[in-house]
């Protein structure tokens, strides 16, 4: 069985939701890479007893390793090293050599900030140099040293103590991996292989049904670790297995491919955004322009999120008012009057307008009712018309009823459009896009 | 002492960092609002024993309340309701009425997606209608019902069980707050008052200095719970206090106002987005249009995020290519050639172009270098030019060096623009916008 680890993230501002924790998920991914299973991520405030309780909980769970982030600063409420020493049954002692090395980092600050109080600086210097006996010190990237603390008895987990700032924590984790103390703690780690399949346009329940069916066909999928997750209207099937089960996974993947050929769009971890960017970059290289309404600029923003996107994104028009649809996207007024601003006809005209106004190879258009207002009997909130077209060439049109609130409808609409754009760029003009995944998202 | 709560977030995809948890921090803030202190947030995977261990840990810690998110889906690995039933010592039973209500939600989907397997749907319907005896059911926003589960004996915490998708979890939390079961569980909650002051354009260190100075002036601010945080380039000073300390807070707030009059923009919790929306809605009502480059549509998307924004947002142009700046925003070609696409001159022309092309009362323009490429000696990555103007009237221009990566520069640029827009709409034409908050962000 694989080694298991817990992660303890400290900091009241993280616990209370003021600051978003980036270390827990990052450490979790790193642990899996070295074959250690994360069992729990616990976020605690600055109360030492809460942190101690979390450490003891993880020890009771029989975890082999605990990684902590934060609480190594110079101030009095930074107590992680002390709490971990108590937990591991070790004394705290001053490491004079470490104190000198930290001072070498701090001293230059005195020159830079005249305001700084040298005495206070000395004090925090000293505090940060007091470490548990027998711990392996990780050299500071900022001013705080990290620690690898084995249990005093051979019982219990080894604790890796890292500072809170990600730019300090991340390199220091790499250092920790090179210590004998950590190597010993995770010696039981298993080697894993992994793969991610991404699907678009089916509800999660269909995947659940496939998993049941494949299991009933006698494929021992219980030997695979399969995680299904719904993200922005797409289904992600992430699987992890041990090398001896390679064939089981291959068989499983082949059956998923067969059952979901029409909706499987990625088998190498590539996201839809990466695929569309690659297709536009070419060869053949193609430029794209957007004319959008209910998405209010989000479609263009999504296409320009990637560095270097200026090579293929010419720009976009957010034609929120009808006059803007006419004047900036060249939609004939009669079309709007006859079919309404939210209609397949206007979507098509917007796409052609984007191509014409920006001189783009490909035009992308979205017009819909994001809500909460503006819905009607025949065009309710969530009704969105999509159109993607090549200049003087093929096009794909869709009209879908999307679920959720204003933000969901806006975001889902960009996901649908990315998939229509991918199909257009791949020349898959008649592949279906069912609202399935969106209706359930 | 205030009631204390724990939050258990379930899902292997969250534990392993595949998707980011938004529920833990959100629930943590909501709990504090009702006077309950969050003690731990625990993230667990789909292993039932790991979740059960987390619940028992929180019970041992003597917490009054536990809120769980996720694990209510149709698939076999969604076991939260069952685990909570075991934890609370309650049987699971089918609620036939609930099964009917869920089916009423699911049945229409069958018509919508021909591909769907009715048997699979029935099965997930039934699974989601099996609930612990004596639990209060929270009606589904999606398809999964939530639960409020009191302990079978009077010992131990009450557990609120909510689905994982934030758009389902958030309204269902509000429903949970109205249940007697939850009211009883948090009856011990302390009454708190709270206020939020928002500032823009100063570094966090200046707030720290003000807090020290106010304390030295003898204001007992240790009786207030003050949290400072930097969010999207703004400083948020959130304070919580118990009713007897009302005067302490009033004194504190008055001194903050006095010290930071020039940068304090909100004292009633209103965000900059809400203020700008209110100013545009009027009276006097004014329409706005955007011409943006490096923000790639994010500025227009931010202005259209709010329901009803179509009343004052006419639209926007993302002029990513130089040709688009000329053809769609009417920027004279000579300007681009003489000063470059990223220049105060082109920013001004973009703002005038937005006014002219959309017929707007107010024009908003952003052009800059988001990076990572495209920087130069005199125009490095992060250099952004802003211009907001009234038709035929006043205008405010800024050019700032923003810190961070591509995403930071794009997002910060929209925040700076919102503040410039606010000042233009309030007629504060010469109020300074220092890059302070951004340079420190």
PDB file of N, CA, C and O in Angstrom, chain A residues 244-273:
ATOM      1  N   UNK A 244       1.829  -2.839 -12.880  1.00  0.00           N
ATOM      2  CA  UNK A 244       1.300  -4.163 -13.247  1.00  0.00           C
ATOM      3  C   UNK A 244      -0.119  -4.115 -13.833  1.00  0.00           C
ATOM      4  O   UNK A 244      -0.534  -5.042 -14.529  1.00  0.00           O
ATOM      5  N   UNK A 245      -0.842  -3.034 -13.554  1.00  0.00           N
ATOM      6  CA  UNK A 245      -2.221  -2.928 -14.041  1.00  0.00           C
ATOM      7  C   UNK A 245      -2.331  -2.157 -15.350  1.00  0.00           C
ATOM      8  O   UNK A 245      -3.433  -1.774 -15.758  1.00  0.00           O
ATOM      9  N   UNK A 246      -1.178  -1.955 -16.020  1.00  0.00           N
ATOM     10  CA  UNK A 246      -1.161  -1.222 -17.287  1.00  0.00           C
ATOM     11  C   UNK A 246      -2.217  -1.771 -18.258  1.00  0.00           C
ATOM     12  O   UNK A 246      -2.998  -1.015 -18.839  1.00  0.00           O
ATOM     13  N   UNK A 247      -2.262  -3.107 -18.393  1.00  0.00           N
ATOM     14  CA  UNK A 247      -3.198  -3.701 -19.364  1.00  0.00           C
ATOM     15  C   UNK A 247      -4.650  -3.431 -18.991  1.00  0.00           C
ATOM     16  O   UNK A 247      -5.496  -3.200 -19.852  1.00  0.00           O
ATOM     17  N   UNK A 248      -4.922  -3.447 -17.677  1.00  0.00           N
ATOM     18  CA  UNK A 248      -6.288  -3.170 -17.231  1.00  0.00           C
ATOM     19  C   UNK A 248      -6.687  -1.774 -17.702  1.00  0.00           C
ATOM     20  O   UNK A 248      -7.760  -1.582 -18.281  1.00  0.00           O
ATOM     21  N   UNK A 249      -5.759  -0.785 -17.522  1.00  0.00           N
ATOM     22  CA  UNK A 249      -6.099   0.565 -17.943  1.00  0.00           C
ATOM     23  C   UNK A 249      -6.291   0.635 -19.449  1.00  0.00           C
ATOM     24  O   UNK A 249      -7.263   1.225 -19.931  1.00  0.00           O
ATOM     25  N   UNK A 250      -5.385   0.020 -20.205  1.00  0.00           N
ATOM     26  CA  UNK A 250      -5.486   0.064 -21.681  1.00  0.00           C
ATOM     27  C   UNK A 250      -6.847  -0.471 -22.131  1.00  0.00           C
ATOM     28  O   UNK A 250      -7.503   0.110 -22.999  1.00  0.00           O
ATOM     29  N   UNK A 251      -7.249  -1.598 -21.522  1.00  0.00           N
ATOM     30  CA  UNK A 251      -8.534  -2.194 -21.866  1.00  0.00           C
ATOM     31  C   UNK A 251      -9.671  -1.210 -21.523  1.00  0.00           C
ATOM     32  O   UNK A 251     -10.552  -0.931 -22.344  1.00  0.00           O
ATOM     33  N   UNK A 252      -9.580  -0.640 -20.312  1.00  0.00           N
ATOM     34  CA  UNK A 252     -10.593   0.329 -19.859  1.00  0.00           C
ATOM     35  C   UNK A 252     -10.673   1.512 -20.818  1.00  0.00           C
ATOM     36  O   UNK A 252     -11.751   1.872 -21.295  1.00  0.00           O
ATOM     37  N   UNK A 253      -9.493   2.077 -21.153  1.00  0.00           N
ATOM     38  CA  UNK A 253      -9.489   3.262 -22.019  1.00  0.00           C
ATOM     39  C   UNK A 253     -10.091   2.930 -23.387  1.00  0.00           C
ATOM     40  O   UNK A 253     -10.913   3.687 -23.920  1.00  0.00           O
ATOM     41  N   UNK A 254      -9.730   1.752 -23.925  1.00  0.00           N
ATOM     42  CA  UNK A 254     -10.257   1.364 -25.243  1.00  0.00           C
ATOM     43  C   UNK A 254     -11.790   1.315 -25.220  1.00  0.00           C
ATOM     44  O   UNK A 254     -12.455   1.785 -26.146  1.00  0.00           O
ATOM     45  N   UNK A 255     -12.333   0.810 -24.111  1.00  0.00           N
ATOM     46  CA  UNK A 255     -13.789   0.684 -24.023  1.00  0.00           C
ATOM     47  C   UNK A 255     -14.454   2.052 -23.867  1.00  0.00           C
ATOM     48  O   UNK A 255     -15.525   2.309 -24.425  1.00  0.00           O
ATOM     49  N   UNK A 256     -13.791   2.944 -23.108  1.00  0.00           N
ATOM     50  CA  UNK A 256     -14.332   4.310 -22.981  1.00  0.00           C
ATOM     51  C   UNK A 256     -14.315   4.993 -24.345  1.00  0.00           C
ATOM     52  O   UNK A 256     -15.304   5.593 -24.780  1.00  0.00           O
ATOM     53  N   UNK A 257     -13.175   4.852 -25.066  1.00  0.00           N
ATOM     54  CA  UNK A 257     -13.079   5.445 -26.408  1.00  0.00           C
ATOM     55  C   UNK A 257     -14.212   4.962 -27.291  1.00  0.00           C
ATOM     56  O   UNK A 257     -14.834   5.732 -28.012  1.00  0.00           O
ATOM     57  N   UNK A 258     -14.483   3.644 -27.216  1.00  0.00           N
ATOM     58  CA  UNK A 258     -15.495   3.062 -28.088  1.00  0.00           C
ATOM     59  C   UNK A 258     -16.879   3.611 -27.736  1.00  0.00           C
ATOM     60  O   UNK A 258     -17.641   4.024 -28.604  1.00  0.00           O
ATOM     61  N   UNK A 259     -17.148   3.681 -26.433  1.00  0.00           N
ATOM     62  CA  UNK A 259     -18.478   4.117 -26.000  1.00  0.00           C
ATOM     63  C   UNK A 259     -18.703   5.607 -26.199  1.00  0.00           C
ATOM     64  O   UNK A 259     -19.827   6.061 -26.375  1.00  0.00           O
ATOM     65  N   UNK A 260     -17.622   6.400 -26.113  1.00  0.00           N
ATOM     66  CA  UNK A 260     -17.785   7.863 -26.100  1.00  0.00           C
ATOM     67  C   UNK A 260     -16.969   8.557 -27.188  1.00  0.00           C
ATOM     68  O   UNK A 260     -16.512   9.689 -27.001  1.00  0.00           O
ATOM     69  N   UNK A 261     -16.791   7.844 -28.312  1.00  0.00           N
ATOM     70  CA  UNK A 261     -15.978   8.390 -29.403  1.00  0.00           C
ATOM     71  C   UNK A 261     -16.421   9.800 -29.794  1.00  0.00           C
ATOM     72  O   UNK A 261     -15.590  10.675 -30.076  1.00  0.00           O
ATOM     73  N   UNK A 262     -17.723  10.048 -29.755  1.00  0.00           N
ATOM     74  CA  UNK A 262     -18.239  11.330 -30.269  1.00  0.00           C
ATOM     75  C   UNK A 262     -18.002  12.482 -29.297  1.00  0.00           C
ATOM     76  O   UNK A 262     -18.051  13.643 -29.689  1.00  0.00           O
ATOM     77  N   UNK A 263     -17.771  12.165 -28.030  1.00  0.00           N
ATOM     78  CA  UNK A 263     -17.627  13.258 -27.059  1.00  0.00           C
ATOM     79  C   UNK A 263     -16.208  13.366 -26.473  1.00  0.00           C
ATOM     80  O   UNK A 263     -15.878  14.361 -25.852  1.00  0.00           O
ATOM     81  N   UNK A 264     -15.368  12.327 -26.690  1.00  0.00           N
ATOM     82  CA  UNK A 264     -13.987  12.353 -26.188  1.00  0.00           C
ATOM     83  C   UNK A 264     -13.157  13.315 -27.027  1.00  0.00           C
ATOM     84  O   UNK A 264     -13.030  13.120 -28.234  1.00  0.00           O
ATOM     85  N   UNK A 265     -12.643  14.377 -26.406  1.00  0.00           N
ATOM     86  CA  UNK A 265     -11.875  15.331 -27.224  1.00  0.00           C
ATOM     87  C   UNK A 265     -10.414  15.428 -26.817  1.00  0.00           C
ATOM     88  O   UNK A 265      -9.596  16.013 -27.528  1.00  0.00           O
ATOM     89  N   UNK A 266     -10.050  14.880 -25.654  1.00  0.00           N
ATOM     90  CA  UNK A 266      -8.650  14.959 -25.241  1.00  0.00           C
ATOM     91  C   UNK A 266      -8.235  13.707 -24.481  1.00  0.00           C
ATOM     92  O   UNK A 266      -8.909  13.290 -23.549  1.00  0.00           O
ATOM     93  N   UNK A 267      -7.100  13.101 -24.903  1.00  0.00           N
ATOM     94  CA  UNK A 267      -6.611  11.905 -24.210  1.00  0.00           C
ATOM     95  C   UNK A 267      -5.167  12.091 -23.747  1.00  0.00           C
ATOM     96  O   UNK A 267      -4.522  11.157 -23.287  1.00  0.00           O
ATOM     97  N   UNK A 268      -4.644  13.305 -23.883  1.00  0.00           N
ATOM     98  CA  UNK A 268      -3.236  13.539 -23.514  1.00  0.00           C
ATOM     99  C   UNK A 268      -3.124  14.662 -22.483  1.00  0.00           C
ATOM    100  O   UNK A 268      -2.069  15.271 -22.309  1.00  0.00           O
ATOM    101  N   UNK A 269      -4.237  14.970 -21.813  1.00  0.00           N
ATOM    102  CA  UNK A 269      -4.193  16.016 -20.783  1.00  0.00           C
ATOM    103  C   UNK A 269      -4.381  17.415 -21.341  1.00  0.00           C
ATOM    104  O   UNK A 269      -4.546  18.366 -20.581  1.00  0.00           O
ATOM    105  N   UNK A 270      -4.381  17.545 -22.677  1.00  0.00           N
ATOM    106  CA  UNK A 270      -4.536  18.879 -23.264  1.00  0.00           C
ATOM    107  C   UNK A 270      -5.949  19.411 -22.997  1.00  0.00           C
ATOM    108  O   UNK A 270      -6.925  18.683 -23.093  1.00  0.00           O
ATOM    109  N   UNK A 271      -6.034  20.689 -22.642  1.00  0.00           N
ATOM    110  CA  UNK A 271      -7.336  21.307 -22.425  1.00  0.00           C
ATOM    111  C   UNK A 271      -7.895  21.804 -23.761  1.00  0.00           C
ATOM    112  O   UNK A 271      -7.153  21.940 -24.740  1.00  0.00           O
ATOM    113  N   UNK A 272      -9.192  22.115 -23.775  1.00  0.00           N
ATOM    114  CA  UNK A 272      -9.808  22.628 -24.998  1.00  0.00           C
ATOM    115  C   UNK A 272      -9.136  23.946 -25.408  1.00  0.00           C
ATOM    116  O   UNK A 272      -8.904  24.198 -26.592  1.00  0.00           O
ATOM    117  N   UNK A 273      -8.750  24.773 -24.424  1.00  0.00           N
ATOM    118  CA  UNK A 273      -8.099  26.041 -24.745  1.00  0.00           C
ATOM    119  C   UNK A 273      -6.753  25.800 -25.434  1.00  0.00           C
ATOM    120  O   UNK A 273      -6.417  26.476 -26.402  1.00  0.00           O
TER     121      UNK A 273
END
